[in-house]
Amino acid sequence: MKTYTNTGSKDTRSGFGAGLTELGKRNENVVALCADLTGSLKMDEFMANHPERFFQVGIAEANMMGIAAGMTIGGKIPFTGTFANFSTGRVYDQIRQSIAYSGKNVKICASHAGVTLGEDGATHQILEDIGLMKMLPGMTVINTCDFNQTKAATLAIAEHNGPVYLRFGRPKVPNFTPENQEFKIGKAVQLTEGTDVTIVATGHLVWEALEASKVLADSGISAEVINIHTIKPLDDKAILESVSKTGCIVTAEEHNYYGGLGESVARVLSQNHPAPQEFVATNDTFGESGTPAQLMDKYGLNSAAIQKAAKTVIARK
Amino acid sequence: MPNIEELQDLTTQVRRDILRMVHKVNSGHPGGSLGCAEFFVCLYNEIMESKNGFNMDGIDEDIFFLSNGHISPVYYSVLARSGYFPVDELNTFRLIDSRLQGHPTTHEGLPGVRIASGSLGQGMSVAIGAAESKKLNKDNHLIYSLHGDGELQEGQNWEAIMYAAGNNIDNLIATVDLNGQQIDGSTDNVLPMGNLKSKFEAFGWTVLEIEEGNDISSILQGMAKAKTLTGQGKPVCVLLKTVMGNGVDFMMHTHAWHGKAPNDEQLEIGLAQNIETIGDY
């Protein structure tokens, strides 16, 4: 079984910051907007390098989305930065009308997604954002799993013409995907080959899925781990090919199972290849204060939860 | 010098377009559209510098954003009569498969429209973004925007108003259609907004009032003055005092025709008060 090494834990938001810094040098049309969270979003370096292309809008996210939409008129490629909660639910109608329906080339970059935001608690921990954003026609939805992938995704979305939601997080997590990888929007990444169960994971749950697959292997279960970084458009083909072989699937995400990756996968399976599926996701709940590790454990978003789901789904075959 | 009589004739024709468009589909918003007919005619014929044809980026030309998208009839009529698309297409307003949606959109590719609007309060931010883009591109042309007065009840406007002054967006002329009416009644009855001039000034804008917002000479004079106020470090607000339903006597001075179409008989009365000038579509 192919194994992966953590080359040093880093936060995914720093991957975004590194990508944005590189974009600033590469593409003079890239502009960045932030709603009073420049440090948290790791946009400082871009701001320092290109003060004329950095726009501090203050604590006014609705205005930020509108300004970003307007800046595309004249050829700019705006990257907005704030927490996932304030990037989506707070400004849904602005995104819907001024960005998505208007077909504007805005990149909505959202940090601190999910419960791993930690101690700030449920007011800041959005678990509904993937659902909100994937429902918008024409919106591309990406949730990256580590520093290197987030940096690569940040570079890739600048080359894509159309609105994008890029979701990443706050805590330091294992960095295990290749440096300077090519990021293909909408293309799943097969991490391990297996025959008994498919595990598709997104965001922080990808490393947990790899950890789970090692433990499962010890008990004789062969898991195929697939990283779905792009939830929309979904790589239906990769999912169907894998499930055709394994006959069952576990989906894993740091999100409510209503509206999440799991439901998107269920749609693909029910239409093409019905198969048992188990969901590792939050169960229609808000989060709470705690450390990221405590919260992942309490809300069933870790390797142990994935192992349990894998055994359950195999038994249902 | 602009020919006021020609602009007046065009305005009368635009009023006929508005009435006929909303009557045909028994829906749409004639009140605010009629109240802004003179403003749109002046804007597209005299005030804005526009290039031939339509390009989304609007480089080296002035750009207009309609924030109160429900007055799409006047917008469509003036766009068509300014050559952005065939005048005959006004026949398709609000019909299935039309580019002339109930509220304006870029989604169907209608030339002249650069943003969807309809859900209120979003246009000021978009206009500011386009203004920032022009500054980055070292393009000295201006951004114009139009907002309903009732629309200012939406909080996003005040985020935008604060941003524009704080960031010296001095290539923007935002006009407020001050007709004092909204769907449920007068703005004073629905939610009093106090002294808008003082409010904009308190936020750091330069404010110019056009007392006769349905008089072509007053509009031309006022907007020419507004242009001279740009480039001085502050955004410019024009408070355009109009009469909702202007030009059709029974529609004037009331909120009743904000979003209601005339019946056959009312259409005939309205058209009789606005005799065909340059030709119906």
Coordinates of C-alpha atoms in Angstrom, one line a residue, chain A residues 5-315:
Chain A
T5 CA 4.7 11.1 5.0
N6 CA 3.9 14.3 6.9
T7 CA 6.7 16.6 5.8
G8 CA 5.9 19.0 8.7
S9 CA 2.4 20.2 9.8
K10 CA 1.3 23.5 8.5
D11 CA -2.0 25.3 8.3
T12 CA -3.9 25.3 5.0
R13 CA -4.5 29.0 5.3
S14 CA -0.8 29.6 5.0
G15 CA -0.9 27.6 1.8
F16 CA -3.4 30.1 0.5
G17 CA -1.2 33.0 1.7
A18 CA 1.8 31.5 -0.1
G19 CA -0.2 30.9 -3.3
L20 CA -1.5 34.5 -3.2
T21 CA 2.0 35.9 -2.7
E22 CA 3.1 33.9 -5.8
L23 CA 0.1 35.1 -7.8
G24 CA 0.8 38.7 -6.9
K25 CA 4.2 38.3 -8.7
R26 CA 2.9 36.3 -11.6
N27 CA -0.3 38.1 -12.5
E28 CA -0.8 41.8 -12.3
N29 CA -4.6 41.5 -12.7
V30 CA -4.9 39.6 -9.4
V31 CA -6.2 41.8 -6.6
A32 CA -7.0 40.9 -3.0
L33 CA -9.7 42.1 -0.7
C34 CA -10.0 41.5 3.0
A35 CA -12.6 42.2 5.7
D36 CA -10.3 43.0 8.7
L37 CA -8.7 39.5 8.9
T38 CA -5.5 40.0 6.9
G39 CA -3.3 38.2 9.5
S40 CA -5.7 35.3 10.0
L41 CA -6.0 34.8 6.2
K42 CA -2.2 35.1 5.7
M43 CA -2.6 37.9 3.2
D44 CA 0.0 40.1 4.8
E45 CA 2.7 39.4 2.3
F46 CA 0.6 40.2 -0.7
M47 CA -0.5 43.4 1.0
A48 CA 3.1 44.3 1.7
N49 CA 4.3 43.5 -1.9
H50 CA 1.3 45.1 -3.7
P51 CA -0.3 47.7 -1.5
E52 CA -2.0 49.2 -4.7
R53 CA -3.7 45.9 -5.4
F54 CA -4.8 45.1 -1.8
F55 CA -8.1 46.4 -0.6
Q56 CA -8.9 46.6 3.1
V57 CA -12.7 46.9 3.2
G58 CA -13.2 46.7 7.0
I59 CA -15.8 44.6 8.8
A60 CA -18.2 44.8 5.8
E61 CA -18.4 41.5 4.0
A62 CA -21.4 42.3 1.9
N63 CA -19.7 45.4 0.5
M64 CA -16.5 43.3 -0.1
M65 CA -18.4 40.9 -2.3
G66 CA -20.0 43.7 -4.3
I67 CA -16.7 45.5 -4.7
A68 CA -15.1 42.3 -5.9
A69 CA -17.9 41.7 -8.4
G70 CA -17.4 45.3 -9.7
M71 CA -13.6 45.0 -10.0
T72 CA -13.9 42.1 -12.5
I73 CA -15.3 44.8 -14.8
G74 CA -12.1 46.1 -16.1
G75 CA -10.3 42.8 -16.1
K76 CA -9.3 42.3 -12.5
I77 CA -9.3 38.9 -10.8
P78 CA -10.4 39.5 -7.2
F79 CA -9.6 37.2 -4.3
T80 CA -11.7 37.9 -1.3
G81 CA -10.5 36.7 2.1
T82 CA -12.4 36.2 5.4
F83 CA -13.6 33.3 7.5
A84 CA -15.8 30.7 5.8
N85 CA -18.8 31.8 7.9
F86 CA -18.5 35.4 6.8
S87 CA -17.6 34.3 3.2
T88 CA -20.9 32.5 2.6
G89 CA -23.9 32.6 4.9
R90 CA -23.4 36.3 5.8
V91 CA -23.2 37.3 2.2
Y92 CA -25.2 34.7 0.4
D93 CA -27.5 37.1 -1.6
Q94 CA -24.6 39.3 -2.6
I95 CA -22.7 36.2 -3.9
R96 CA -25.9 34.9 -5.6
Q97 CA -26.8 38.0 -7.5
S98 CA -23.7 40.1 -7.9
I99 CA -21.2 37.2 -8.4
A100 CA -22.9 33.9 -9.4
Y101 CA -25.9 35.1 -11.4
S102 CA -23.8 37.9 -12.9
G103 CA -21.1 35.3 -13.9
K104 CA -18.2 37.3 -12.3
N105 CA -14.7 36.0 -12.0
V106 CA -14.4 36.3 -8.2
K107 CA -12.5 33.9 -6.1
I108 CA -14.1 33.6 -2.6
C109 CA -11.3 32.4 -0.3
A110 CA -12.6 31.1 3.0
S111 CA -10.5 30.2 6.0
H112 CA -11.4 28.8 9.4
A113 CA -14.0 26.5 8.0
G114 CA -15.6 23.8 10.1
V115 CA -15.2 22.9 13.8
T116 CA -11.4 23.0 13.7
L117 CA -11.6 26.7 14.0
G118 CA -11.7 25.7 17.6
E119 CA -12.2 27.8 20.7
D120 CA -14.2 30.6 19.1
G121 CA -17.1 28.3 19.0
A122 CA -20.2 27.7 16.9
T123 CA -20.8 31.4 15.9
H124 CA -17.6 31.1 13.8
Q125 CA -17.6 27.4 12.9
I126 CA -19.6 27.1 9.7
L127 CA -20.6 23.5 8.8
E128 CA -23.1 24.5 6.1
D129 CA -20.9 26.4 3.6
I130 CA -20.2 23.6 1.1
G131 CA -24.0 23.1 0.7
L132 CA -24.7 26.8 0.4
M133 CA -22.1 27.3 -2.3
K134 CA -22.6 24.1 -4.3
M135 CA -26.2 25.0 -4.8
L136 CA -25.3 28.2 -6.7
P137 CA -25.4 27.6 -10.5
G138 CA -21.9 27.9 -12.0
M139 CA -20.0 28.0 -8.7
T140 CA -16.9 25.9 -8.4
V141 CA -16.4 24.5 -4.9
I142 CA -13.0 23.4 -3.6
N143 CA -12.0 22.2 -0.2
T144 CA -8.2 21.5 0.1
C145 CA -6.5 19.1 2.5
D146 CA -3.0 20.4 3.2
F147 CA -0.6 23.3 2.8
N148 CA 0.8 22.2 -0.6
Q149 CA -2.6 21.4 -2.1
T150 CA -4.1 24.7 -0.9
K151 CA -1.2 26.7 -2.5
A152 CA -1.6 24.8 -5.7
A153 CA -5.4 25.3 -5.7
T154 CA -4.9 29.1 -5.1
L155 CA -2.7 29.3 -8.2
A156 CA -5.0 27.1 -10.3
I157 CA -8.2 29.1 -9.6
A158 CA -6.7 32.2 -10.9
E159 CA -6.4 30.5 -14.3
H160 CA -10.1 29.4 -14.2
N161 CA -12.6 31.9 -15.6
G162 CA -15.6 32.0 -13.3
P163 CA -16.6 32.2 -9.6
V164 CA -14.9 29.8 -7.2
Y165 CA -15.4 29.0 -3.6
L166 CA -12.0 27.9 -2.0
R167 CA -12.4 26.5 1.5
F168 CA -9.6 25.9 3.9
G169 CA -8.9 25.9 7.6
R170 CA -7.1 27.3 10.7
P171 CA -5.1 24.5 12.4
K172 CA -1.8 23.0 11.5
V173 CA -2.4 19.7 9.8
P174 CA 0.0 17.2 8.2
N175 CA 1.4 18.4 4.9
F176 CA 1.7 15.3 2.7
T177 CA 0.8 16.0 -0.9
P178 CA 3.6 16.9 -3.3
E179 CA 5.2 20.4 -3.3
N180 CA 4.5 22.2 -6.6
Q181 CA 1.9 19.7 -7.6
E182 CA -0.4 20.4 -10.6
F183 CA -3.9 21.1 -9.3
K184 CA -6.6 20.1 -11.7
I185 CA -10.0 21.5 -10.8
G186 CA -12.6 18.8 -10.8
K187 CA -10.1 15.9 -10.9
A188 CA -10.1 13.4 -8.0
V189 CA -6.7 12.2 -6.6
Q190 CA -6.4 8.5 -5.9
L191 CA -4.2 8.2 -2.9
T192 CA -4.2 4.4 -2.2
E193 CA -5.5 1.4 -4.2
G194 CA -7.9 -0.9 -2.4
T195 CA -10.5 -3.6 -3.1
D196 CA -12.9 -3.8 -0.1
V197 CA -14.1 -0.2 0.4
T198 CA -13.8 3.2 -1.2
I199 CA -13.1 6.1 1.1
V200 CA -13.6 9.6 -0.5
A201 CA -12.5 12.4 1.7
T202 CA -12.1 16.2 1.4
G203 CA -10.3 18.8 3.5
H204 CA -8.9 17.9 6.9
L205 CA -10.5 14.5 6.7
V206 CA -8.1 13.3 3.9
W207 CA -5.2 12.7 6.2
E208 CA -7.6 11.0 8.7
A209 CA -8.7 8.7 5.9
L210 CA -5.1 7.7 5.1
E211 CA -4.6 7.0 8.8
A212 CA -7.7 4.9 8.8
S213 CA -6.7 3.0 5.8
K214 CA -3.5 1.9 7.6
V215 CA -5.3 0.6 10.6
L216 CA -7.9 -1.1 8.4
A217 CA -5.1 -2.8 6.5
D218 CA -3.8 -4.3 9.7
S219 CA -7.2 -6.0 10.2
G220 CA -7.2 -7.2 6.6
I221 CA -9.4 -4.6 5.0
S222 CA -8.1 -3.1 1.8
A223 CA -9.3 0.6 1.4
E224 CA -9.1 2.7 -1.6
V225 CA -8.6 6.4 -0.5
I226 CA -9.6 9.1 -2.9
N227 CA -9.1 12.8 -2.3
I228 CA -12.0 14.8 -3.6
H229 CA -10.7 18.4 -3.5
T230 CA -13.3 19.7 -5.9
I231 CA -16.8 19.0 -4.7
K232 CA -18.3 20.8 -7.6
P233 CA -17.9 19.9 -10.4
L234 CA -17.6 16.4 -8.9
D235 CA -15.4 13.8 -10.5
D236 CA -18.2 11.3 -11.0
K237 CA -16.1 9.0 -13.1
A238 CA -13.4 8.4 -10.5
I239 CA -16.0 7.7 -7.8
L240 CA -17.9 5.3 -10.0
E241 CA -14.8 3.4 -11.2
S242 CA -13.7 2.9 -7.6
V243 CA -17.1 1.8 -6.3
S244 CA -17.5 -0.6 -9.2
K245 CA -14.5 -2.3 -7.9
T246 CA -15.1 -2.1 -4.1
G247 CA -18.9 -2.2 -4.0
C248 CA -19.2 0.3 -1.1
I249 CA -18.1 3.8 -0.1
V250 CA -17.5 6.0 2.9
T251 CA -17.5 9.8 2.5
A252 CA -15.7 11.9 5.0
E253 CA -15.9 15.7 5.4
E254 CA -15.8 18.4 8.1
H255 CA -19.3 19.6 7.3
N256 CA -22.9 18.8 8.0
Y257 CA -24.0 15.7 6.1
Y258 CA -26.9 17.7 4.8
G259 CA -25.6 19.5 1.8
G260 CA -22.1 18.1 1.9
L261 CA -19.8 16.0 -0.2
G262 CA -21.6 12.9 0.9
E263 CA -24.9 13.9 -0.5
S264 CA -23.2 14.8 -3.8
V265 CA -21.7 11.3 -3.9
A266 CA -25.0 9.7 -3.0
R267 CA -26.6 11.4 -6.0
V268 CA -24.0 10.1 -8.4
L269 CA -24.3 6.6 -7.0
S270 CA -28.1 6.5 -6.9
Q271 CA -28.2 7.5 -10.5
N272 CA -25.5 5.3 -11.8
H273 CA -24.4 2.5 -9.5
P274 CA -26.4 2.2 -6.3
A275 CA -24.1 0.9 -3.5
P276 CA -24.0 1.1 0.3
Q277 CA -22.7 4.4 1.6
E278 CA -21.8 5.6 5.1
F279 CA -21.3 9.2 6.0
V280 CA -18.5 10.7 8.2
A281 CA -19.8 14.2 8.8
T282 CA -21.5 16.3 11.5
N283 CA -25.1 15.2 12.2
D284 CA -27.2 18.3 11.7
T285 CA -25.6 20.1 14.6
F286 CA -23.7 23.3 15.5
G287 CA -20.2 23.0 16.8
E288 CA -18.9 24.4 20.2
S289 CA -15.7 25.6 21.8
G290 CA -12.8 23.3 22.3
T291 CA -9.4 22.3 20.7
P292 CA -9.6 21.2 17.1
A293 CA -8.6 17.6 18.1
Q294 CA -11.2 17.5 20.9
L295 CA -13.9 18.7 18.5
M296 CA -12.9 16.3 15.7
D297 CA -13.1 13.5 18.2
K298 CA -16.4 14.6 19.8
Y299 CA -18.1 15.2 16.4
G300 CA -16.8 12.0 14.9
L301 CA -14.6 13.4 12.3
N302 CA -11.4 11.4 12.6
S303 CA -9.6 8.2 11.7
A304 CA -11.5 6.2 14.3
A305 CA -14.9 7.4 12.9
I306 CA -13.8 6.5 9.4
Q307 CA -12.6 3.0 10.4
K308 CA -16.0 2.4 12.1
A309 CA -17.9 3.6 9.0
A310 CA -15.8 1.4 6.7
K311 CA -16.5 -1.7 8.7
T312 CA -20.2 -0.8 8.9
V313 CA -20.5 -0.2 5.1
I314 CA -18.6 -3.4 4.2
A315 CA -21.0 -5.4 6.4

